[in-house]
């Protein structure tokens, strides 16, 4: 039986990717396992890792759910994230909770389509959870249709037909979240500098303008359960408003942060 409780464990949290390729300076299963430990200590709810060696070493150190992949390049295909049954077999042996596969509309090695390979994979491993790494809305819908257990936005911007996509693609994330019934994992370009680049705070315009910027960001995100706020000024614990603040943010004193958000 599939362990669907995994999705409840990671829902609304941060899954940290701990990966380094052979040509990168941090390439080491030892280093990746310690990065996973740091992620767990910092509150991550899951780990995404590449290769059997890294997954095995990380498993010794943390107890978080894992998304496993094997990046394997084949000369006759651009698909390299868990592209064939060989990689799936190896990942199943590790006991990883979720296996991610490229679910883009591109041919695999040997001229196989996604439908060809995933039909074989699902028949062989009916109880394994599989994540579809998609690049566009149509791929996410198709991945759910053929039996993937969750979909992700991993490949947005990495296929010829999505090149130039600004990441994170919040519109893509929101659109598929509203269209599919399986869990959606937002992946790709999600880091703080990107958000500041995409959404200037407008704090110089005052507290109300600042909250309007935050409201716009929240509306662009998929569903969530809680909001954490780090703010300057003294906060009224009962009302969630700003009791007093300096002019770092003009007219911030009295801003009803909780009610606005």
Coordinates of N, CA and C in Angstrom, one line a residue:
X1 N 0.8 -1.2 0.0 CA 0.0 0.0 0.0 C 0.9 1.3 0.0
X2 N 0.5 2.3 -0.8 CA 1.2 3.5 -0.8 C 1.1 4.2 0.5
X3 N 2.2 4.8 1.0 CA 2.2 5.6 2.2 C 1.9 7.1 1.9
X4 N 0.6 7.4 1.7 CA 0.2 8.7 1.4 C 0.3 9.7 2.5
X5 N 0.6 9.2 3.7 CA 0.8 10.0 4.9 C 2.0 10.9 4.7
X6 N 2.9 10.5 3.8 CA 4.1 11.3 3.6 C 3.7 12.7 3.2
X7 N 2.7 12.9 2.4 CA 2.3 14.2 1.9 C 1.8 15.1 3.0
X8 N 1.1 14.4 4.0 CA 0.7 15.2 5.2 C 1.9 15.7 6.0
X9 N 2.9 14.9 6.0 CA 4.1 15.3 6.8 C 4.9 16.5 6.2
X10 N 4.8 16.6 4.8 CA 5.6 17.6 4.2 C 4.7 18.8 3.8
X11 N 3.4 18.7 3.9 CA 2.5 19.8 3.4 C 2.8 21.1 4.1
X12 N 3.0 22.1 3.3 CA 3.2 23.5 3.8 C 4.6 23.7 4.3
X13 N 5.5 22.7 4.2 CA 6.9 22.9 4.7 C 7.9 23.0 3.5
X14 N 9.2 23.1 3.9 CA 10.3 23.3 3.0 C 11.0 22.0 2.8
X15 N 11.1 21.5 1.5 CA 11.9 20.4 1.2 C 13.2 20.9 0.6
X16 N 14.3 20.5 1.2 CA 15.6 21.1 0.8 C 16.4 20.1 -0.1
X17 N 16.8 20.6 -1.2 CA 17.6 19.8 -2.2 C 19.1 19.8 -1.7
X18 N 19.6 18.6 -1.5 CA 21.0 18.4 -1.1 C 21.7 17.6 -2.2
X19 N 22.2 18.3 -3.2 CA 22.8 17.7 -4.4 C 24.1 18.4 -4.8
X20 N 25.0 17.7 -5.3 CA 26.2 18.2 -5.9 C 26.7 17.2 -7.0
X21 N 26.9 17.7 -8.2 CA 27.4 16.8 -9.3 C 28.9 16.6 -9.2
X22 N 29.4 15.6 -9.9 CA 30.8 15.3 -9.9 C 31.7 16.4 -10.2
X23 N 31.3 17.4 -11.0 CA 32.2 18.5 -11.4 C 32.0 19.7 -10.4
X24 N 31.3 19.5 -9.4 CA 31.1 20.6 -8.4 C 31.8 20.4 -7.1
X25 N 32.3 21.5 -6.5 CA 33.2 21.4 -5.4 C 32.7 20.7 -4.1
X26 N 31.4 20.7 -4.0 CA 30.8 20.0 -2.8 C 30.4 18.6 -3.0
X27 N 30.8 18.0 -4.2 CA 30.5 16.6 -4.5 C 31.1 15.7 -3.5
X28 N 30.2 15.1 -2.7 CA 30.6 14.1 -1.6 C 29.4 13.7 -0.9
X29 N 29.2 12.4 -0.8 CA 28.1 11.8 0.0 C 28.2 12.3 1.4
X30 N 29.4 12.4 2.0 CA 29.6 12.8 3.3 C 29.1 14.3 3.5
X31 N 29.5 15.1 2.6 CA 29.1 16.5 2.7 C 27.6 16.7 2.5
X32 N 27.0 15.9 1.5 CA 25.5 16.0 1.3 C 24.8 15.5 2.6
X33 N 25.3 14.5 3.2 CA 24.6 14.0 4.4 C 24.6 15.1 5.5
X34 N 25.7 15.8 5.6 CA 25.8 16.9 6.7 C 24.9 18.1 6.3
X35 N 24.8 18.4 5.0 CA 23.9 19.4 4.6 C 22.5 19.0 4.9
X36 N 22.2 17.8 4.8 CA 20.8 17.3 5.1 C 20.6 17.4 6.6
X37 N 21.6 17.1 7.4 CA 21.4 17.3 8.9 C 21.2 18.8 9.2
X38 N 21.9 19.7 8.5 CA 21.7 21.1 8.8 C 20.3 21.5 8.4
X39 N 19.8 21.0 7.3 CA 18.5 21.3 6.8 C 17.4 20.8 7.8
X40 N 17.6 19.6 8.4 CA 16.7 19.1 9.3 C 16.7 19.9 10.6
X41 N 17.9 20.3 11.1 CA 18.0 21.1 12.3 C 17.4 22.5 12.1
X42 N 17.3 23.0 10.8 CA 16.8 24.3 10.5 C 15.3 24.2 10.3
X43 N 14.6 23.0 10.3 CA 13.2 23.0 10.2 C 12.7 22.4 8.9
X44 N 13.6 21.9 8.0 CA 13.1 21.3 6.8 C 12.2 20.1 7.1
X45 N 11.2 19.9 6.2 CA 10.3 18.7 6.4 C 10.7 17.5 5.4
X46 N 11.6 17.8 4.5 CA 12.0 16.7 3.6 C 13.3 17.0 2.9
X47 N 13.9 16.0 2.3 CA 15.2 16.2 1.5 C 15.0 15.6 0.1
X48 N 15.5 16.3 -0.9 CA 15.6 15.8 -2.2 C 17.1 15.5 -2.5
X49 N 17.4 14.3 -3.0 CA 18.8 13.9 -3.1 C 19.0 13.1 -4.4
X50 N 20.2 13.2 -4.9 CA 20.6 12.5 -6.2 C 21.6 11.4 -5.9
X51 N 21.5 10.3 -6.5 CA 22.3 9.1 -6.5 C 22.1 8.2 -5.3
X52 N 22.3 7.0 -5.5 CA 22.1 6.0 -4.5 C 23.1 6.2 -3.3
X53 N 24.3 6.6 -3.7 CA 25.3 6.8 -2.6 C 24.9 7.9 -1.7
X54 N 24.5 9.1 -2.2 CA 24.1 10.2 -1.4 C 22.8 9.8 -0.6
X55 N 21.8 9.2 -1.2 CA 20.6 8.9 -0.5 C 20.9 7.9 0.7
X56 N 21.8 7.0 0.4 CA 22.1 6.0 1.5 C 22.8 6.7 2.6
X57 N 23.7 7.6 2.4 CA 24.5 8.3 3.4 C 23.6 9.3 4.2
X58 N 22.7 9.9 3.5 CA 21.8 10.9 4.1 C 20.8 10.1 5.0
X59 N 20.4 9.0 4.6 CA 19.4 8.2 5.4 C 20.0 7.8 6.7
X60 N 21.4 7.6 6.8 CA 22.0 7.3 8.1 C 21.9 8.4 9.1
X61 N 21.8 9.7 8.5 CA 21.9 10.8 9.4 C 20.6 11.5 9.7
X62 N 19.6 11.4 8.9 CA 18.3 12.1 9.1 C 17.1 11.2 9.0
X63 N 16.0 11.6 9.5 CA 14.8 10.7 9.5 C 13.7 11.4 8.7
X64 N 14.0 12.4 7.9 CA 13.0 13.1 7.1 C 12.6 12.3 5.9
X65 N 11.4 12.5 5.4 CA 11.1 11.8 4.1 C 12.0 12.3 3.0
X66 N 12.2 11.5 2.0 CA 13.1 11.9 0.9 C 12.5 11.7 -0.4
X67 N 12.9 12.6 -1.3 CA 12.6 12.5 -2.7 C 13.9 12.1 -3.4
X68 N 13.9 11.0 -4.1 CA 15.2 10.5 -4.7 C 15.1 10.6 -6.2
X69 N 16.3 11.0 -6.7 CA 16.4 11.0 -8.2 C 17.8 10.4 -8.5
X70 N 18.0 10.0 -9.8 CA 19.3 9.7 -10.3 C 19.4 10.5 -11.6
X71 N 20.4 11.4 -11.7 CA 20.6 12.1 -12.9 C 21.6 11.3 -13.8
X72 N 21.0 10.9 -14.9 CA 21.8 10.0 -15.8 C 21.6 10.5 -17.3
X73 N 22.7 10.9 -17.9 CA 22.7 11.4 -19.3 C 22.8 10.3 -20.3
X74 N 21.9 10.3 -21.3 CA 22.0 9.4 -22.4 C 22.1 10.2 -23.7
X75 N 23.0 9.7 -24.6 CA 23.3 10.5 -25.7 C 22.2 10.8 -26.7
X76 N 21.1 10.0 -26.7 CA 20.0 10.2 -27.6 C 18.8 10.8 -27.0
X77 N 19.0 11.5 -25.8 CA 17.9 12.1 -25.2 C 18.3 13.3 -24.3
X78 N 17.5 14.3 -24.2 CA 17.8 15.4 -23.3 C 17.2 15.2 -21.9
X79 N 16.5 14.1 -21.7 CA 15.9 13.8 -20.4 C 16.9 13.1 -19.5
X80 N 17.2 13.6 -18.3 CA 18.3 13.0 -17.5 C 17.9 12.8 -16.0
X81 N 16.7 13.2 -15.6 CA 16.2 12.9 -14.2 C 15.5 11.6 -14.2
X82 N 16.1 10.6 -13.6 CA 15.5 9.3 -13.5 C 14.8 8.9 -14.8
X83 N 15.6 8.7 -15.9 CA 15.0 8.6 -17.2 C 14.5 7.2 -17.6
X84 N 15.1 6.1 -17.0 CA 14.8 4.8 -17.4 C 14.5 3.9 -16.2
X85 N 14.0 2.7 -16.5 CA 13.8 1.7 -15.5 C 15.0 1.4 -14.7
X86 N 16.2 1.4 -15.3 CA 17.4 1.1 -14.6 C 17.6 2.0 -13.3
X87 N 17.3 3.3 -13.5 CA 17.5 4.3 -12.4 C 16.3 4.1 -11.4
X88 N 15.1 3.8 -11.9 CA 14.0 3.5 -11.0 C 14.3 2.3 -10.1
X89 N 14.8 1.2 -10.7 CA 15.1 0.0 -9.9 C 16.1 0.3 -8.8
X90 N 17.1 1.1 -9.1 CA 18.2 1.4 -8.2 C 17.6 2.3 -7.0
X91 N 16.7 3.2 -7.3 CA 16.1 4.1 -6.3 C 15.2 3.3 -5.4
X92 N 14.4 2.4 -6.0 CA 13.5 1.6 -5.2 C 14.3 0.8 -4.1
X93 N 15.4 0.3 -4.5 CA 16.3 -0.5 -3.6 C 16.7 0.3 -2.4
X94 N 16.8 1.6 -2.5 CA 17.2 2.5 -1.4 C 16.1 2.6 -0.4
X95 N 14.8 2.4 -0.8 CA 13.7 2.6 0.1 C 13.3 4.0 0.2
X96 N 13.7 4.9 -0.7 CA 13.3 6.3 -0.7 C 11.8 6.4 -0.8
X97 N 11.2 7.3 -0.1 CA 9.8 7.5 0.0 C 9.2 7.9 -1.4
X98 N 9.8 8.8 -2.0 CA 9.2 9.3 -3.3 C 10.3 9.3 -4.3
X99 N 10.0 8.9 -5.5 CA 10.9 8.9 -6.6 C 10.5 9.9 -7.6
X100 N 11.3 10.9 -8.0 CA 11.0 11.9 -9.0 C 11.5 11.5 -10.3
X101 N 10.7 11.7 -11.3 CA 11.0 11.5 -12.7 C 10.7 12.7 -13.6
X102 N 11.5 12.9 -14.6 CA 11.2 13.9 -15.6 C 9.9 13.5 -16.3
X103 N 8.9 14.5 -16.2 CA 7.6 14.2 -16.8 C 7.3 15.2 -18.0
X104 N 8.4 15.7 -18.6 CA 8.2 16.6 -19.7 C 7.8 15.9 -21.0
X105 N 7.4 16.6 -21.9 CA 6.9 16.1 -23.2 C 8.1 15.9 -24.2
X106 N 9.1 15.1 -23.7 CA 10.3 14.8 -24.5 C 10.5 13.3 -24.5
X107 N 11.1 12.9 -25.6 CA 11.4 11.4 -25.7 C 12.5 11.0 -24.8
X108 N 12.4 9.8 -24.3 CA 13.5 9.2 -23.5 C 14.5 8.5 -24.4
X109 N 15.6 8.0 -23.8 CA 16.5 7.2 -24.6 C 15.8 6.0 -25.3
X110 N 16.2 5.7 -26.5 CA 15.5 4.6 -27.2 C 14.3 5.1 -27.9
X111 N 13.9 6.4 -27.9 CA 12.7 6.9 -28.5 C 11.5 6.6 -27.7
X112 N 11.6 6.3 -26.4 CA 10.4 6.0 -25.6 C 9.8 7.3 -25.1
X113 N 8.5 7.3 -25.1 CA 7.7 8.5 -24.5 C 7.6 8.3 -23.0
X114 N 7.2 9.4 -22.3 CA 6.9 9.3 -20.9 C 5.8 8.2 -20.6
X115 N 4.8 8.2 -21.4 CA 3.8 7.2 -21.2 C 4.3 5.7 -21.3
X116 N 5.2 5.5 -22.3 CA 5.8 4.2 -22.4 C 6.5 3.8 -21.2
X117 N 7.5 4.6 -20.7 CA 8.3 4.2 -19.5 C 7.5 4.2 -18.3
X118 N 6.6 5.2 -18.1 CA 5.9 5.2 -16.8 C 4.8 4.1 -16.7
X119 N 4.3 3.6 -17.8 CA 3.4 2.5 -17.8 C 4.1 1.3 -17.2
X120 N 5.4 1.1 -17.7 CA 6.2 0.0 -17.2 C 6.5 0.1 -15.7
X121 N 6.9 1.4 -15.4 CA 7.3 1.7 -14.0 C 6.1 1.4 -13.0
X122 N 5.0 1.9 -13.4 CA 3.8 1.8 -12.5 C 3.4 0.4 -12.3
X123 N 3.4 -0.4 -13.4 CA 3.1 -1.8 -13.3 C 4.0 -2.6 -12.4
X124 N 5.3 -2.2 -12.5 CA 6.3 -2.9 -11.7 C 6.3 -2.5 -10.2
X125 N 6.0 -1.3 -10.0 CA 6.1 -0.7 -8.6 C 4.7 0.0 -8.3
X126 N 3.7 -0.7 -8.1 CA 2.3 -0.1 -7.9 C 2.2 0.6 -6.6
X127 N 3.1 0.3 -5.6 CA 3.0 0.9 -4.3 C 4.0 2.0 -4.0
X128 N 4.9 2.2 -5.0 CA 5.9 3.3 -4.8 C 5.2 4.6 -5.2
X129 N 5.6 5.7 -4.4 CA 5.2 7.0 -4.7 C 6.1 7.7 -5.8
X130 N 5.5 8.3 -6.8 CA 6.3 8.9 -7.8 C 5.9 10.4 -8.0
X131 N 6.9 11.2 -8.2 CA 6.7 12.7 -8.4 C 7.0 13.0 -9.8
X132 N 6.2 13.8 -10.5 CA 6.4 14.2 -11.9 C 7.0 15.6 -11.9
X133 N 8.3 15.6 -12.5 CA 9.0 16.9 -12.6 C 8.5 17.5 -14.0
X134 N 7.6 18.5 -13.9 CA 7.0 19.1 -15.1 C 7.6 20.5 -15.4
X135 N 7.3 20.9 -16.6 CA 7.8 22.2 -17.0 C 6.6 23.2 -17.4
X136 N 5.4 22.6 -17.6 CA 4.3 23.4 -18.0 C 3.0 22.8 -17.5
X137 N 1.9 23.6 -17.6 CA 0.6 23.2 -17.2 C 0.1 21.9 -17.8
X138 N 0.2 21.8 -19.1 CA -0.3 20.6 -19.8 C 0.4 19.3 -19.3
X139 N 1.7 19.4 -19.0 CA 2.5 18.2 -18.5 C 2.0 17.8 -17.2
X140 N 1.7 18.8 -16.3 CA 1.2 18.5 -15.0 C -0.1 17.7 -15.0
X141 N -1.0 18.2 -15.9 CA -2.3 17.5 -16.0 C -2.1 16.1 -16.6
X142 N -1.3 16.0 -17.5 CA -1.0 14.6 -18.1 C -0.4 13.7 -17.1
X143 N 0.5 14.2 -16.3 CA 1.2 13.4 -15.3 C 0.2 12.8 -14.3
X144 N -0.8 13.7 -13.8 CA -1.8 13.2 -12.9 C -2.6 12.1 -13.6
X145 N -2.9 12.3 -14.9 CA -3.8 11.4 -15.7 C -3.2 10.0 -15.8
X146 N -1.9 10.0 -15.9 CA -1.2 8.6 -16.2 C -0.8 8.0 -14.8
X147 N -1.0 8.7 -13.7 CA -0.8 8.0 -12.4 C 0.2 8.4 -11.5
X148 N 0.9 9.6 -11.8 CA 1.8 10.1 -10.8 C 1.1 10.5 -9.5
X149 N 1.8 10.4 -8.4 CA 1.2 10.7 -7.1 C 1.3 12.1 -6.7
X150 N 2.2 12.9 -7.3 CA 2.3 14.3 -7.0 C 3.0 14.9 -8.2
X151 N 2.8 16.2 -8.4 CA 3.5 16.9 -9.5 C 4.3 18.1 -9.0
X152 N 5.4 18.4 -9.7 CA 6.2 19.5 -9.3 C 6.6 20.4 -10.5
X153 N 7.0 21.6 -10.2 CA 7.3 22.6 -11.2 C 8.8 22.6 -11.5
X154 N 9.5 21.5 -11.3 CA 10.9 21.4 -11.3 C 11.5 21.9 -12.7
X155 N 10.9 21.5 -13.8 CA 11.5 21.7 -15.1 C 11.1 23.0 -15.8
X156 N 10.3 23.8 -15.1 CA 9.9 25.1 -15.7 C 11.1 25.9 -16.0
X157 N 11.2 26.3 -17.3 CA 12.4 27.1 -17.7 C 13.5 26.3 -18.3
X158 N 13.4 24.9 -18.2 CA 14.5 24.0 -18.6 C 14.2 23.2 -19.8
X159 N 13.0 23.5 -20.4 CA 12.7 22.8 -21.7 C 12.7 23.9 -22.8
X160 N 12.9 23.5 -24.0 CA 12.9 24.5 -25.1 C 11.7 25.3 -25.2
X161 N 10.5 24.8 -24.8 CA 9.3 25.5 -24.9 C 8.9 26.3 -23.7
X162 N 9.8 26.3 -22.6 CA 9.6 27.1 -21.5 C 10.8 28.0 -21.2
X163 N 11.8 28.0 -22.0 CA 13.0 28.8 -21.8 C 12.6 30.3 -21.6
X164 N 13.3 31.0 -20.7 CA 13.0 32.4 -20.5 C 12.0 32.6 -19.4
X165 N 11.4 31.5 -18.9 CA 10.4 31.6 -17.8 C 11.1 32.3 -16.6
X166 N 10.5 33.3 -16.0 CA 11.0 33.9 -14.8 C 10.6 33.0 -13.6
X167 N 11.6 32.7 -12.8 CA 11.5 31.8 -11.7 C 11.6 32.5 -10.3
X168 N 10.8 32.1 -9.3 CA 9.8 31.0 -9.4 C 8.5 31.4 -10.2
X169 N 8.0 30.5 -11.0 CA 6.8 30.8 -11.8 C 5.6 30.6 -10.9
X170 N 5.2 31.6 -10.2 CA 4.1 31.6 -9.3 C 2.8 31.3 -10.0
X171 N 2.7 31.9 -11.2 CA 1.4 31.7 -11.9 C 1.2 30.2 -12.3
X172 N 2.3 29.6 -12.7 CA 2.3 28.1 -13.0 C 1.9 27.3 -11.8
X173 N 2.5 27.7 -10.6 CA 2.3 26.9 -9.4 C 0.8 27.1 -9.0
X174 N 0.3 28.3 -9.1 CA -1.1 28.5 -8.7 C -2.1 27.8 -9.6
X175 N -1.8 27.9 -10.9 CA -2.7 27.3 -11.9 C -2.8 25.8 -11.7
X176 N -1.7 25.1 -11.6 CA -1.8 23.6 -11.4 C -2.3 23.2 -10.1
X177 N -2.1 24.1 -9.1 CA -2.6 23.8 -7.7 C -4.2 23.8 -7.8
X178 N -4.7 24.6 -8.6 CA -6.2 24.7 -8.7 C -6.8 23.6 -9.7
X179 N -5.9 23.0 -10.5 CA -6.4 22.1 -11.5 C -6.2 20.6 -11.2
X180 N -5.3 20.3 -10.4 CA -5.0 18.8 -10.1 C -5.5 18.5 -8.7
X181 N -5.7 17.2 -8.5 CA -6.2 16.7 -7.2 C -5.0 16.1 -6.4
X182 N -3.9 15.8 -7.1 CA -2.7 15.3 -6.4 C -1.9 16.5 -5.8
X183 N -1.1 16.2 -4.8 CA -0.3 17.3 -4.2 C 0.6 17.9 -5.2
X184 N 0.9 19.2 -5.0 CA 1.8 20.0 -5.9 C 3.0 20.4 -5.1
X185 N 4.2 20.2 -5.6 CA 5.4 20.6 -4.9 C 6.0 21.7 -5.8
X186 N 6.1 22.9 -5.2 CA 6.7 24.1 -5.9 C 8.2 24.0 -5.9
X187 N 8.8 23.9 -7.0 CA 10.3 23.8 -7.1 C 10.8 24.6 -8.2
X188 N 12.0 25.3 -8.0 CA 12.6 26.0 -9.0 C 12.7 27.5 -8.7
X189 N 13.9 28.0 -8.4 CA 14.1 29.4 -8.2 C 13.5 30.0 -7.0
X190 N 13.2 29.2 -6.0 CA 12.5 29.7 -4.8 C 13.6 30.0 -3.8
X191 N 14.0 31.3 -3.7 CA 15.0 31.7 -2.8 C 14.7 33.2 -2.6
X192 N 15.1 33.7 -1.4 CA 14.8 35.0 -1.0 C 15.2 36.1 -2.0
X193 N 16.4 36.2 -2.5 CA 16.8 37.2 -3.4 C 15.8 37.3 -4.6
X194 N 15.4 36.2 -5.1 CA 14.4 36.2 -6.3 C 13.1 37.0 -5.9
X195 N 12.6 36.7 -4.7 CA 11.4 37.4 -4.3 C 11.6 38.9 -4.1
X196 N 12.7 39.3 -3.6 CA 12.9 40.7 -3.4 C 13.1 41.4 -4.8
X197 N 13.7 40.7 -5.7 CA 13.8 41.3 -7.1 C 12.4 41.4 -7.7
X198 N 11.6 40.4 -7.5 CA 10.3 40.4 -8.2 C 9.2 41.3 -7.5
X199 N 9.5 41.5 -6.2 CA 8.4 42.3 -5.4 C 9.1 43.3 -4.5
X200 N 9.4 44.5 -5.0 CA 10.0 45.5 -4.1 C 8.9 45.9 -3.0
X201 N 9.4 46.1 -1.8 CA 8.5 46.3 -0.6 C 7.7 47.5 -0.7
X202 N 8.2 48.6 -1.3 CA 7.5 49.9 -1.3 C 7.3 50.4 0.1
X203 N 8.2 50.0 1.0 CA 8.1 50.4 2.4 C 8.2 51.9 2.6
X204 N 8.9 52.6 1.6 CA 9.1 54.0 1.7 C 7.8 54.8 1.6
X205 N 6.8 54.0 1.1 CA 5.5 54.7 0.9 C 4.6 54.5 2.1
X206 N 5.1 53.8 3.2 CA 4.3 53.7 4.4 C 3.8 52.3 4.7
X207 N 3.3 52.1 5.9 CA 2.8 50.8 6.3 C 1.8 50.2 5.5
X208 N 0.8 51.0 5.0 CA -0.3 50.4 4.2 C 0.2 49.9 2.9
X209 N 1.1 50.6 2.2 CA 1.7 50.2 0.9 C 2.5 48.9 1.1
X210 N 3.2 48.8 2.2 CA 4.0 47.6 2.5 C 3.1 46.4 2.6
X211 N 2.0 46.6 3.4 CA 1.1 45.5 3.5 C 0.4 45.1 2.2
X212 N 0.2 46.1 1.3 CA -0.4 45.8 0.0 C 0.5 44.9 -0.8
X213 N 1.8 45.2 -0.7 CA 2.8 44.4 -1.4 C 2.8 42.9 -0.9
X214 N 2.7 42.8 0.4 CA 2.7 41.4 1.0 C 1.4 40.7 0.6
X215 N 0.3 41.4 0.6 CA -1.0 40.9 0.2 C -0.9 40.3 -1.3
X216 N -0.3 41.1 -2.2 CA -0.1 40.7 -3.5 C 0.7 39.4 -3.7
X217 N 1.7 39.3 -2.9 CA 2.5 38.1 -2.9 C 1.7 36.9 -2.4
X218 N 1.0 37.1 -1.4 CA 0.2 36.0 -0.8 C -0.9 35.5 -1.8
X219 N -1.5 36.4 -2.5 CA -2.5 36.1 -3.5 C -2.0 35.2 -4.6
X220 N -0.7 35.4 -4.9 CA 0.0 34.7 -6.0 C 0.4 33.3 -5.6
X221 N 0.4 33.0 -4.3 CA 0.9 31.7 -3.8 C -0.3 30.7 -3.8
X222 N 0.1 29.4 -3.9 CA -1.0 28.3 -3.7 C -1.4 28.4 -2.2
X223 N -2.4 27.5 -1.9 CA -3.0 27.5 -0.6 C -1.9 27.3 0.5
X224 N -2.1 27.9 1.7 CA -1.3 27.7 2.8 C -2.1 27.8 4.1
X225 N -1.5 27.4 5.2 CA -2.2 27.4 6.5 C -1.9 28.5 7.4
X226 N -0.6 29.0 7.4 CA -0.2 29.9 8.3 C 0.7 31.0 7.7
X227 N 0.9 32.1 8.3 CA 1.7 33.2 7.8 C 2.7 33.6 9.0
X228 N 4.0 33.6 8.7 CA 4.9 34.0 9.7 C 5.4 35.4 9.4
X229 N 5.4 36.4 10.3 CA 5.8 37.8 10.0 C 6.9 38.2 10.9
X230 N 8.0 38.6 10.3 CA 9.1 39.3 11.0 C 9.1 40.7 10.7
X231 N 8.9 41.6 11.7 CA 8.7 43.0 11.5 C 9.4 43.9 12.5
X232 N 9.7 45.1 12.0 CA 10.2 46.1 13.0 C 9.1 46.6 13.8
X233 N 9.4 47.4 14.8 CA 8.4 48.0 15.7 C 7.9 47.1 16.8
X234 N 7.2 47.7 17.7 CA 6.5 46.9 18.8 C 5.2 46.4 18.4
X235 N 5.0 45.1 18.5 CA 3.7 44.5 18.1 C 2.8 44.2 19.3
X236 N 1.5 44.6 19.1 CA 0.5 44.4 20.1 C 0.1 42.9 20.0
X237 N 0.4 42.1 21.0 CA 0.2 40.7 21.0 C -1.3 40.3 20.8
X238 N -2.2 41.2 21.3 CA -3.6 40.9 21.3 C -4.2 41.2 19.9
X239 N -3.8 42.3 19.3 CA -4.5 42.7 18.1 C -3.6 42.3 16.8
X240 N -2.3 42.1 17.0 CA -1.5 41.8 15.9 C -1.2 43.1 15.1
X241 N -1.4 44.2 15.7 CA -1.0 45.5 15.0 C 0.3 46.1 15.5
X242 N 0.7 47.1 14.9 CA 2.0 47.8 15.3 C 1.7 48.8 16.3
X243 N 2.2 48.6 17.5 CA 1.9 49.5 18.6 C 2.7 50.8 18.5
X244 N 4.0 50.6 18.1 CA 4.9 51.7 17.9 C 6.0 51.3 17.0
X245 N 6.4 52.2 16.1 CA 7.6 52.0 15.2 C 8.2 53.3 14.9
X246 N 9.5 53.3 14.6 CA 10.2 54.5 14.1 C 9.8 54.8 12.7
X247 N 10.5 55.8 12.1 CA 10.1 56.2 10.7 C 10.9 55.4 9.7
X248 N 11.5 54.3 10.1 CA 12.2 53.4 9.1 C 11.1 53.0 8.0
X249 N 9.9 52.8 8.5 CA 8.7 52.6 7.6 C 7.8 53.7 8.0
X250 N 7.6 54.7 7.1 CA 6.7 55.9 7.5 C 5.3 55.4 7.8
X251 N 4.8 56.0 8.8 CA 3.4 55.8 9.2 C 3.1 54.3 9.5
X252 N 4.1 53.6 10.0 CA 3.9 52.2 10.3 C 3.1 52.0 11.6
X253 N 3.3 52.9 12.6 CA 2.6 52.8 13.8 C 1.1 52.8 13.6
X254 N 0.5 51.8 14.2 CA -1.0 51.6 14.0 C -1.4 50.7 12.9
X255 N -0.5 50.3 12.1 CA -0.8 49.4 11.0 C -1.4 48.1 11.5
X256 N -2.6 47.7 11.1 CA -3.2 46.4 11.6 C -2.7 45.2 10.8
X257 N -1.5 44.8 11.0 CA -0.9 43.7 10.2 C -1.7 42.5 10.2
X258 N -2.1 42.0 11.4 CA -2.8 40.7 11.4 C -4.1 40.8 10.6
X259 N -4.9 41.8 10.8 CA -6.2 41.9 10.1 C -6.0 42.1 8.6
X260 N -5.0 42.8 8.2 CA -4.7 43.0 6.7 C -4.3 41.7 6.0
X261 N -3.6 40.9 6.8 CA -3.0 39.6 6.1 C -4.0 38.5 6.3

